Short mmCIF file of C-alpha atoms and ligand atoms in Angstrom, two decimals:
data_model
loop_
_atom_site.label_atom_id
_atom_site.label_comp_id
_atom_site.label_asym_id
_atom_site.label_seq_id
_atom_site.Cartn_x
_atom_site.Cartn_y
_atom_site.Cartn_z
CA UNK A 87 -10.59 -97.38 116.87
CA UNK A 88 -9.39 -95.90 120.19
CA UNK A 89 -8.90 -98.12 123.29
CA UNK A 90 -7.16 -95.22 125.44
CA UNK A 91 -9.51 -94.20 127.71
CA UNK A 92 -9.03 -95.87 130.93
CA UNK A 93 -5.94 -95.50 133.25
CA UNK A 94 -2.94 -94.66 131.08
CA UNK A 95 0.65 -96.04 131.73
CA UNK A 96 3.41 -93.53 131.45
CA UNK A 97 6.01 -95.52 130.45
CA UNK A 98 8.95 -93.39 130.04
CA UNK A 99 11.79 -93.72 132.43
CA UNK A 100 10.96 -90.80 134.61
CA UNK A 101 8.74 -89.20 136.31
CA UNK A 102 7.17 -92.76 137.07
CA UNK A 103 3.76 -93.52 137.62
CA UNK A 104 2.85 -92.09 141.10
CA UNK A 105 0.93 -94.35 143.58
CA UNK A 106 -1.99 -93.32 144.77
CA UNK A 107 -1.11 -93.29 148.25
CA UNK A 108 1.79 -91.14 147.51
CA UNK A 109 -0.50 -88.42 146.11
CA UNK A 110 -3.20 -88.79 148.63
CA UNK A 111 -0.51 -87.77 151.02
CA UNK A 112 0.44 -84.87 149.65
CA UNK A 113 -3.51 -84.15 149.43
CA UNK A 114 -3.56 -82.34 152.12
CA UNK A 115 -3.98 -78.45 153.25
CA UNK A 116 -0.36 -77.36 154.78
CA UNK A 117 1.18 -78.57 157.47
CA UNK A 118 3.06 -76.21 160.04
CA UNK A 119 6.75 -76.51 159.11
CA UNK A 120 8.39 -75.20 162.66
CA UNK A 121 6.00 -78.38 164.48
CA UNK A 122 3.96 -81.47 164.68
CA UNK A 123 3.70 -84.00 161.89
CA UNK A 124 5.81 -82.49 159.02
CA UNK A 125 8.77 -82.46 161.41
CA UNK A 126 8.56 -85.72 162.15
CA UNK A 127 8.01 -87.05 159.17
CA UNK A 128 11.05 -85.68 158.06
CA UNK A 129 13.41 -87.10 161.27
CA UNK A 130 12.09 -90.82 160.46
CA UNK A 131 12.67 -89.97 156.97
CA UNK A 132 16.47 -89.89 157.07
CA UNK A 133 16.50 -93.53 158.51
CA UNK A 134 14.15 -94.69 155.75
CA UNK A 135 16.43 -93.06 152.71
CA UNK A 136 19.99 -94.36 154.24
CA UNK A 137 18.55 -97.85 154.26
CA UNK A 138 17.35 -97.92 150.77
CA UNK A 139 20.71 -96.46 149.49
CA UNK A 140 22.88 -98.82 151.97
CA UNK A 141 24.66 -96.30 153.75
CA UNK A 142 25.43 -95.23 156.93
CA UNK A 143 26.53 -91.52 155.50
CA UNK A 144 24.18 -88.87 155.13
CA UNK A 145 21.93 -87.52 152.90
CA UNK A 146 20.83 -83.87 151.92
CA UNK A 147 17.79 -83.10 150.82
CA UNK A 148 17.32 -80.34 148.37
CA UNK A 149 14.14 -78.56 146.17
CA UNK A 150 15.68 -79.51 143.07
CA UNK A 151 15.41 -82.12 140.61
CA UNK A 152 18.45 -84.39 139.46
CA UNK A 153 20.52 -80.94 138.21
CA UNK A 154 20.38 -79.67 140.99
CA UNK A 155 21.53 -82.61 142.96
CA UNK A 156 24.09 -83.23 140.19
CA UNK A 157 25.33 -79.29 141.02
CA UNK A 158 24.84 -79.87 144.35
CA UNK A 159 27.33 -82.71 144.63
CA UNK A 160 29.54 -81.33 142.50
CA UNK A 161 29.89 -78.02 144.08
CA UNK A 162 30.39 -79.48 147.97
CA UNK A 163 33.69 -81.19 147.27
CA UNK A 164 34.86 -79.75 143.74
CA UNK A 165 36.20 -76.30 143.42
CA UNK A 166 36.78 -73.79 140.48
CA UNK A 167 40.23 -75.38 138.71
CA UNK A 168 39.74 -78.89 140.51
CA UNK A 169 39.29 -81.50 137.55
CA UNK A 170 37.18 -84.26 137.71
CA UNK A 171 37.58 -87.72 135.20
CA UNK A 172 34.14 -88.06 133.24
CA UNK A 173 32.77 -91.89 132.44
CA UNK A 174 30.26 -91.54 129.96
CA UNK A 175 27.89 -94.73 128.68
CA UNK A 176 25.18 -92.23 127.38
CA UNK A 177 23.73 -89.00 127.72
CA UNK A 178 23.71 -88.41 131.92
CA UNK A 179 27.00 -88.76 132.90
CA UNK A 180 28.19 -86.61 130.19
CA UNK A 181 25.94 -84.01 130.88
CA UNK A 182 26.98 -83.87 134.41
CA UNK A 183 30.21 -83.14 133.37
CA UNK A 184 29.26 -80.36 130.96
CA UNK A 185 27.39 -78.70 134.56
CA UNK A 186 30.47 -78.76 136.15
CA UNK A 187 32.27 -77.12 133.17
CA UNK A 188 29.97 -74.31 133.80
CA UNK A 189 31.09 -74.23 137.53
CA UNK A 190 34.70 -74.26 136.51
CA UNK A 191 35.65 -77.31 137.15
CA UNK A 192 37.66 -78.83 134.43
CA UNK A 193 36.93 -82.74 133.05
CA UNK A 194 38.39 -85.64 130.90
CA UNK A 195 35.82 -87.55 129.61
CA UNK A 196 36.34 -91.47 128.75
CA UNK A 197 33.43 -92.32 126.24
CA UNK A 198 32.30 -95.30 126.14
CA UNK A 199 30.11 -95.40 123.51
CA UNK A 200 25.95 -95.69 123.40
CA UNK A 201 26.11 -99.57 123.96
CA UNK A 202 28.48 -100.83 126.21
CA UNK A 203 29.19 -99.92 130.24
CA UNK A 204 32.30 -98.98 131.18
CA UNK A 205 35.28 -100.71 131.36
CA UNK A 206 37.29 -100.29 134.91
CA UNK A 207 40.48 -101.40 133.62
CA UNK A 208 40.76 -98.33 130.89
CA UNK A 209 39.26 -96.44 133.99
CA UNK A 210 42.34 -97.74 135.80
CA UNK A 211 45.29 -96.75 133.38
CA UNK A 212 43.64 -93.07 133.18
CA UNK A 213 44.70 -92.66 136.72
CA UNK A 214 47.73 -94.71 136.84
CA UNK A 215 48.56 -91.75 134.64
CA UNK A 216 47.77 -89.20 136.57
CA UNK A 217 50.79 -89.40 138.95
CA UNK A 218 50.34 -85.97 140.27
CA UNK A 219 46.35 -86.64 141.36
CA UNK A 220 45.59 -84.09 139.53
CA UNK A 221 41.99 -85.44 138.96
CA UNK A 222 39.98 -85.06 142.12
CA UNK A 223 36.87 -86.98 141.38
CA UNK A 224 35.51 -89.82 139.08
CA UNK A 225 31.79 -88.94 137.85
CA UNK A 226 29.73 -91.55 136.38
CA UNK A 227 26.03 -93.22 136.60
CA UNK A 228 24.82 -96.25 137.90
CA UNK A 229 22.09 -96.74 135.14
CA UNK A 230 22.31 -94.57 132.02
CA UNK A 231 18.80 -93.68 131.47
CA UNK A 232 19.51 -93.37 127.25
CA UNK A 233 20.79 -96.47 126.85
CA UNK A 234 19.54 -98.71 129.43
CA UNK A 235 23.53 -98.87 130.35
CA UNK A 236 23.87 -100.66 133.80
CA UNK A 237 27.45 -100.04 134.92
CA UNK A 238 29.86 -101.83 137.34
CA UNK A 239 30.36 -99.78 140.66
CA UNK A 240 31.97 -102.33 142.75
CA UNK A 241 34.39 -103.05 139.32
CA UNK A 242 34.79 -99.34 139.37
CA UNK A 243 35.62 -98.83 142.77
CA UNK A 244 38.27 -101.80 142.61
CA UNK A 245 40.10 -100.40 139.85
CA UNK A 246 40.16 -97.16 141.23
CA UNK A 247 41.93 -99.11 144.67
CA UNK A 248 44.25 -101.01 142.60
CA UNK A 249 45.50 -97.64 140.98
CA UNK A 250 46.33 -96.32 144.65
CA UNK A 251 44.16 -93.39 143.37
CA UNK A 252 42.79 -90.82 146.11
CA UNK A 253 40.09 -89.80 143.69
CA UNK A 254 36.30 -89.37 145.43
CA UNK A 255 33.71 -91.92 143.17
CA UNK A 256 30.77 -90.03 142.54
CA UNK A 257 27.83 -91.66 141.30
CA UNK A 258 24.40 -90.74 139.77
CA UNK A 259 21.76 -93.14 140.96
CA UNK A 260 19.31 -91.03 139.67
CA UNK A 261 17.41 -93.48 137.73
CA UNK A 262 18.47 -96.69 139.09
CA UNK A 263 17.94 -96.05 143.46
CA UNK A 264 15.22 -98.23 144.29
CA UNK A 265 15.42 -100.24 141.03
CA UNK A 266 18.91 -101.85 140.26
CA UNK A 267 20.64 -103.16 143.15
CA UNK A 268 22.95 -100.64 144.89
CA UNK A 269 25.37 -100.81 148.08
CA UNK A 270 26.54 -97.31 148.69
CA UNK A 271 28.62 -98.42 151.48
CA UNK A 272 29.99 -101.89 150.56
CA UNK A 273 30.68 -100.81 146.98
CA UNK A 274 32.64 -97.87 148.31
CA UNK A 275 30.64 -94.81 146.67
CA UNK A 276 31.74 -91.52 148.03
CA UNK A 277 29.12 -89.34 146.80
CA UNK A 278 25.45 -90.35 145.29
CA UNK A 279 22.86 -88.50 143.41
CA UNK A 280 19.28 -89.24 143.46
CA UNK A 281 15.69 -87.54 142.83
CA UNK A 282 12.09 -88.24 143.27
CA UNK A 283 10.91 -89.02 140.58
CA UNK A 284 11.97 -92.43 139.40
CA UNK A 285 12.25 -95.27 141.59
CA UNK A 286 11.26 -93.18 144.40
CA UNK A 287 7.82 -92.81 142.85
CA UNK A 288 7.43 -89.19 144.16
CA UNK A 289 6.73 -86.27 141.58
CA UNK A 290 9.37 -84.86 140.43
CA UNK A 291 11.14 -81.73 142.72
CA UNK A 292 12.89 -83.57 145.52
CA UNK A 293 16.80 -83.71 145.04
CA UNK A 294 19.25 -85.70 147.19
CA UNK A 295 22.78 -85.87 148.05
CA UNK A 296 24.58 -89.27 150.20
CA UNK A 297 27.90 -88.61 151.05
CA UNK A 298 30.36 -90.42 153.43
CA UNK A 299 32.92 -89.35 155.69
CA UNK A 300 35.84 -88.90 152.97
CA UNK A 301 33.89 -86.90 151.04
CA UNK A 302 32.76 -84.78 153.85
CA UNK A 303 36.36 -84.26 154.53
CA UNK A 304 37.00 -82.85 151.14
CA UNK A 305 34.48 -79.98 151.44
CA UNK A 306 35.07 -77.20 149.17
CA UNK A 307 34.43 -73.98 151.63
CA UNK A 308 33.14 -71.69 148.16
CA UNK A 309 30.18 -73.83 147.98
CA UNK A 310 27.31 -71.39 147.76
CA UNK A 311 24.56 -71.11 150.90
CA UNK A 312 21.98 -72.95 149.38
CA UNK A 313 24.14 -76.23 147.79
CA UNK A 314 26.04 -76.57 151.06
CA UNK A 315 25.10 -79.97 152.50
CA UNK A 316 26.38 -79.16 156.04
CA UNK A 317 23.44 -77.67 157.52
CA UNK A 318 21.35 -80.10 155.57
CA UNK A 319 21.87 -82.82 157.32
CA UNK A 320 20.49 -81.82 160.06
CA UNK A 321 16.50 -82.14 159.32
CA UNK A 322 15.27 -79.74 162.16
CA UNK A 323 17.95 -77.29 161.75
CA UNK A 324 17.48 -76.95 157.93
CA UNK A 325 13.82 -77.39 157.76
CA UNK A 326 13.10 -74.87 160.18
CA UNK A 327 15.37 -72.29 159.66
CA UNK A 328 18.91 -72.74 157.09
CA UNK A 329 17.57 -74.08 153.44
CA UNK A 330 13.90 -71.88 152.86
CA UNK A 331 10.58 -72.79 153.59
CA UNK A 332 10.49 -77.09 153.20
CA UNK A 333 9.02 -78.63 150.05
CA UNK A 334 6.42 -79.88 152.62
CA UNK A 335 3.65 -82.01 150.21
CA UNK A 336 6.82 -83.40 148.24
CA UNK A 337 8.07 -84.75 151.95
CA UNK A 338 4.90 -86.37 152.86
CA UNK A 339 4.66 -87.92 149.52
CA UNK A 340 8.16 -89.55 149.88
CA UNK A 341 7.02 -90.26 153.37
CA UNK A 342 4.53 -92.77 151.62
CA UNK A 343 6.32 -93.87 149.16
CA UNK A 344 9.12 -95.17 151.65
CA UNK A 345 6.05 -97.16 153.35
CA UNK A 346 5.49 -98.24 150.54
CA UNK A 347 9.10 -99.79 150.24
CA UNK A 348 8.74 -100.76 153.76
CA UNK A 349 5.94 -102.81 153.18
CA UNK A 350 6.92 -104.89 150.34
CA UNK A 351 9.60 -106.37 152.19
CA UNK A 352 12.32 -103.50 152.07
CA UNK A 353 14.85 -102.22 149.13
CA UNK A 354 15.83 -105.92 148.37
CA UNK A 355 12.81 -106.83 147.76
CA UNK A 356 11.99 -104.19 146.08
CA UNK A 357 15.50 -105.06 144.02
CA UNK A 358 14.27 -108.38 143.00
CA UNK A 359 10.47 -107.31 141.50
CA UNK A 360 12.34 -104.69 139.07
CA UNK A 361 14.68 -107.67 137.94
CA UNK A 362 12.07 -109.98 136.89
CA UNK A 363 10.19 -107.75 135.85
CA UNK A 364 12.93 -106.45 133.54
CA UNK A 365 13.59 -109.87 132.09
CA UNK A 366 9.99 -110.11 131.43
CA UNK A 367 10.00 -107.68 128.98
CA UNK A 368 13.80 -108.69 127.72
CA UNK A 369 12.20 -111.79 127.20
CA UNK A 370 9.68 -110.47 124.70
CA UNK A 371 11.35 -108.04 123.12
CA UNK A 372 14.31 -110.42 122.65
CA UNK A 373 11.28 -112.91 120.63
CA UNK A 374 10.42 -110.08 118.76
CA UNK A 375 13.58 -109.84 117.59
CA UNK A 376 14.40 -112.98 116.28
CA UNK A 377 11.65 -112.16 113.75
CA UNK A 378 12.47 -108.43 112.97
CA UNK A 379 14.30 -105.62 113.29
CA UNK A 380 13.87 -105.12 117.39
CA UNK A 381 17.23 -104.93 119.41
CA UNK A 382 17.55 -104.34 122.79
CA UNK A 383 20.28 -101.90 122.82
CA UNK A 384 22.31 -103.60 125.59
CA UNK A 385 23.52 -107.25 124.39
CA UNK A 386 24.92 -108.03 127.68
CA UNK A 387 22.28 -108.63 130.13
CA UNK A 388 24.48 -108.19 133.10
CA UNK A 389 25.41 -105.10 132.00
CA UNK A 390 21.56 -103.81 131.17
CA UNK A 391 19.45 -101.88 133.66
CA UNK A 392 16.72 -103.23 135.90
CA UNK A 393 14.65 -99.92 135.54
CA UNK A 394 14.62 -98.92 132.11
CA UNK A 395 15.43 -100.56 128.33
CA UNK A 396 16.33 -98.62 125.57
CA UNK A 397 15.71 -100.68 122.20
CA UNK A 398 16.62 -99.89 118.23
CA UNK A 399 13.64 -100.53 115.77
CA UNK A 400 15.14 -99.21 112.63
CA UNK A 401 13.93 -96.64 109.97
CA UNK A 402 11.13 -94.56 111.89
CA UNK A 403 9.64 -97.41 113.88
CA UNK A 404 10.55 -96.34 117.00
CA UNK A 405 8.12 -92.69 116.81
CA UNK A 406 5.85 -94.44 114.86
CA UNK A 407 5.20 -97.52 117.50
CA UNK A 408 5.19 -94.67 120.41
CA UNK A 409 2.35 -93.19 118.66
CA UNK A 410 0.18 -95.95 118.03
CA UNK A 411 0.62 -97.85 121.44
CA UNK A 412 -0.16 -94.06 123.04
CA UNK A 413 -2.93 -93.57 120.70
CA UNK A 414 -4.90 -96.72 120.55
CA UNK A 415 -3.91 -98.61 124.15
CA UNK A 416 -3.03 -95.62 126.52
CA UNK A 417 0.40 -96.68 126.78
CA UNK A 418 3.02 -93.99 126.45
CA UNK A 419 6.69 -95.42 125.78
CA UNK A 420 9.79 -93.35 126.22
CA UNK A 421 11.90 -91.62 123.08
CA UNK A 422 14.81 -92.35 121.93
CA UNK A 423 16.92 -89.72 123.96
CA UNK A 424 20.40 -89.47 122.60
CA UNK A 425 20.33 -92.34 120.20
CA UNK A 426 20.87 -90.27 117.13
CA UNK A 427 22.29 -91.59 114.32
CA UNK A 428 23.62 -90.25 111.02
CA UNK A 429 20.76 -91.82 109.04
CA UNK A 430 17.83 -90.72 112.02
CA UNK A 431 18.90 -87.51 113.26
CA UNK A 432 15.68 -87.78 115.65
CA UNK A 433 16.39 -90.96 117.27
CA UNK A 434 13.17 -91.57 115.41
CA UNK A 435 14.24 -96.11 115.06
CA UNK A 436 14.50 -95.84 118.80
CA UNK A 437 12.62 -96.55 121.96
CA UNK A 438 12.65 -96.90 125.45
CA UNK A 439 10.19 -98.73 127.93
CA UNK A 440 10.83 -97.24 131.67
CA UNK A 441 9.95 -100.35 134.15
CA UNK A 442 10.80 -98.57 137.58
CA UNK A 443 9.33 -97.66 140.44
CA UNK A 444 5.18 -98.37 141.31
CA UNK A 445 5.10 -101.07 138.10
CA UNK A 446 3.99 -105.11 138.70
CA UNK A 447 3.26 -107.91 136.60
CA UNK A 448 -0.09 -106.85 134.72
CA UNK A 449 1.49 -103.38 134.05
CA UNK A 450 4.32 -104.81 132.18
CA UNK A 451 2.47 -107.26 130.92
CA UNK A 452 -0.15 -105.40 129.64
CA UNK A 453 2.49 -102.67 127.99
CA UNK A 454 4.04 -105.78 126.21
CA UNK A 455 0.65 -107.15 125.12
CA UNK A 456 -0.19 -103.07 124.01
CA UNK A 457 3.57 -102.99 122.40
CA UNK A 458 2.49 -106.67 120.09
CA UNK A 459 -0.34 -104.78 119.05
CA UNK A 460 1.26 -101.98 117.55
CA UNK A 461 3.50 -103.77 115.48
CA UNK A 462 0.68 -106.00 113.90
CA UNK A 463 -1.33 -102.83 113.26
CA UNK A 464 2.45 -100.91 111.68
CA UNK A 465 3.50 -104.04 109.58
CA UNK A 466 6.84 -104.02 111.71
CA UNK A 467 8.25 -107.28 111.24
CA UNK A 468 8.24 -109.34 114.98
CA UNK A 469 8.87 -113.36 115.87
CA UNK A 470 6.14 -115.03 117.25
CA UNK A 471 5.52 -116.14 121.09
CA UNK A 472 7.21 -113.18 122.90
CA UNK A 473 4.23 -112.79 125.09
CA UNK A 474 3.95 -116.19 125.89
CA UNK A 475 8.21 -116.13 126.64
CA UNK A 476 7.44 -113.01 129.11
CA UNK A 477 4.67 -114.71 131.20
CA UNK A 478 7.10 -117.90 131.15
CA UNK A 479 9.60 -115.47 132.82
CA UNK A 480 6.53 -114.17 135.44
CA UNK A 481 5.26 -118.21 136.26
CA UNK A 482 8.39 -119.32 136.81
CA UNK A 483 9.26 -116.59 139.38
C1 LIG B 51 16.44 -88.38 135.03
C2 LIG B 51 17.92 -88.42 135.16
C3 LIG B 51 18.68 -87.27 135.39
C4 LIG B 51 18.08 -85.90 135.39
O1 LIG B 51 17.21 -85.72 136.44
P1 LIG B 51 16.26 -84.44 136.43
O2 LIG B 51 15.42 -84.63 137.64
O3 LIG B 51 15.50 -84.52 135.15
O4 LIG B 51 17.12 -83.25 136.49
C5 LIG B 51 20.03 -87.41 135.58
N1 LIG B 51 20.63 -88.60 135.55
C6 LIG B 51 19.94 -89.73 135.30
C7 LIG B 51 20.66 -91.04 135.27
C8 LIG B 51 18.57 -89.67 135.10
O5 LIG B 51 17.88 -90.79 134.85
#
């Protein structure tokens, strides 16, 4: 049996499925870079990208993916002996950390484990601590995309205030812009990170940097020529002539895809589909679990991300379920990045289902329905009713 063909779902979290009007946009033969269309698209662009972040900073745009926005940020307002405090709730944050190590910055990492966010209050005593401010930045992500880790910004921000700490917050929204709700401004973020690829639901090769005025007045002056955000932020001047030819199909694809946004009622709205449908599929996967070894790998659901879910399955489930639901329904699910353990070295009893960007009701729906399939076909013991609990979660609104 094979009921693949058809339009598949890529699943993971990131790159996300691509609209079609995104790529029809960047169908197109070349536009002229130094006039016309392309350089307006990218003046009514800036607008469009400040809104859905909530800020009234600016934003760089860079040909890079998330590490190179991650060096980017890093490198404008960290220098070579600077040392910045690490929270880790995963893989990302971590691993932004180890990029700056290679820049020579130093870090102290606080790890908070593969389940739980951080907590601002330990945050808090680290810099109480450091009397001398030696640290010069805190690093962290919104959503870790490993463990479906949803942390508190505003919390983090607040303890950083009540420790009279001068620190910049610098925050990787890579995965969660556009999906979990985010208020660069109000919640006091310094720096953000962001790409394409994910809840901007533009292939993958469009970096970006939002930074505010205290960060801007950190600048490190040894930032290299093509990671300095100063002449970046000014479209015509870097498109035409500071930062190399533009990435110009990637820009009229994000064009699109901020319509797109536009049109569905703006980043709130776009806020509220990803959180119901998230608790769709908590709702089912929470069913399956009274019934079986399925555990969503965040408990609290406060604390769990809006765009992607990681979940244990135990033994080999995890690979085993990715292959069937890929195999026999055209549904490809994410791996278990990270989630080693001693006893599955692979992360092979792991999952994750990515629910961001260009995804509605049927899609999740229809991965869920794919997902109860699979583990009647594998013998994986489920409870009964989880589809029925996620479409309770859809007609109730
Ligand atoms: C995807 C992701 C990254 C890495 O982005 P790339 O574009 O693959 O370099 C970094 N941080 C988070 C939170 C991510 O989800």
């Amino acid at each position: 049996m094979n009921l693949s063909s058809g339009r598949d779902y890529l699943a993971i979290p990131g790159p996300s499925v691509s609209p079609e009007r995104v790529l029809n946009a960047m169908h197109t033969s070349a536009p002229n870079i130094y006039e016309g269309k392309l350089v307006d698209v990218v003046a009514g662009m800036i607008p469009d990208l400040k809104a859905v972040a909530r800020t009234k900073g600016a934003v760089a745009i860079y040909i890079a993916n998330g590490h190179g926005a991650w060096e980017a940020a890093a490198m404008n307002v960290l220098a070579p002996g600077d040392t910045a405090l690490v929270l880790a709730t995963g893989r990302f944050a971590a691993l932004w950390g180890t990029i700056c190590n290679r820049m020579g910055i130093e870090t102290e990492v606080i790890d908070f484990g593969r389940k739980a966010a951080l907590d601002p209050e330990r945050v808090e005593e680290a810099l109480r601590a450091d009397t001398n401010h030696r640290i010069k930045a805190v690093l962290t992500v919104q959503t870790d995309t490993a463990t479906g880790v949803l942390n508190d910004i505003a919390g983090l921000r607040a303890a950083m205030d009540r420790a009279g700490h001068p620190a910049l917050l610098m925050v990787d929204c890579i995965a969660s812009l556009a999906c979990d709700r985010f208020e660069m401004d109000d919640w006091g973020v310094d720096v953000m990170v962001a790409a394409s690829q994910k809840g901007l639901m533009t292939p993958p090769g469009l970096g970006f940097v939002f930074f505010n005025e205290r960060a801007k007045a950190r600048q490190n002056n040894g930032v290299s020529y093509y990671w300095d955000w100063r002449p970046r932020v000014a479209p015509e001047g870097f498109y035409q002539y500071f930062g190399g030819t533009a990435p110009t199909h990637h820009l009229l694809g994000l064009r699109a895809a901020l319509d797109l946004i536009a049109e569905e009622g703006g980043v709130e709205a776009v806020w509220h589909r990803h959180d119901l449908l998230a608790r769709t599929a908590w709702a089912a996967f929470e069913t399956w679990g009274q019934g079986g070894p399925m555990e969503i790998n965040v408990a609290d659901p406060k604390r769990r991300s809006r765009a992607v879910t990681a979940l244990a399955l135990g033994a080999d489930n995890g690979t085993r379920l990715r292959r069937w639901v890929e195999t026999n329904g055209g549904l490809t699910l994410g791996i278990g990045l990270g989630m080693s353990a001693p006893d599955d070295p692979k992360g092979d009893g792991f999952f994750r289902l990515g629910h961001m960007g260009h995804v509605n009701a049927h899609m999740i729906l229809g991965a869920l329905g794919v997902i109860e399939a699979g583990l009647r076909a594998l013998d994986i013991p489920h409870g009964n009713g989880a589809l029925g609990a996620a479409a309770d979660v859809i007609a109730r609104g």
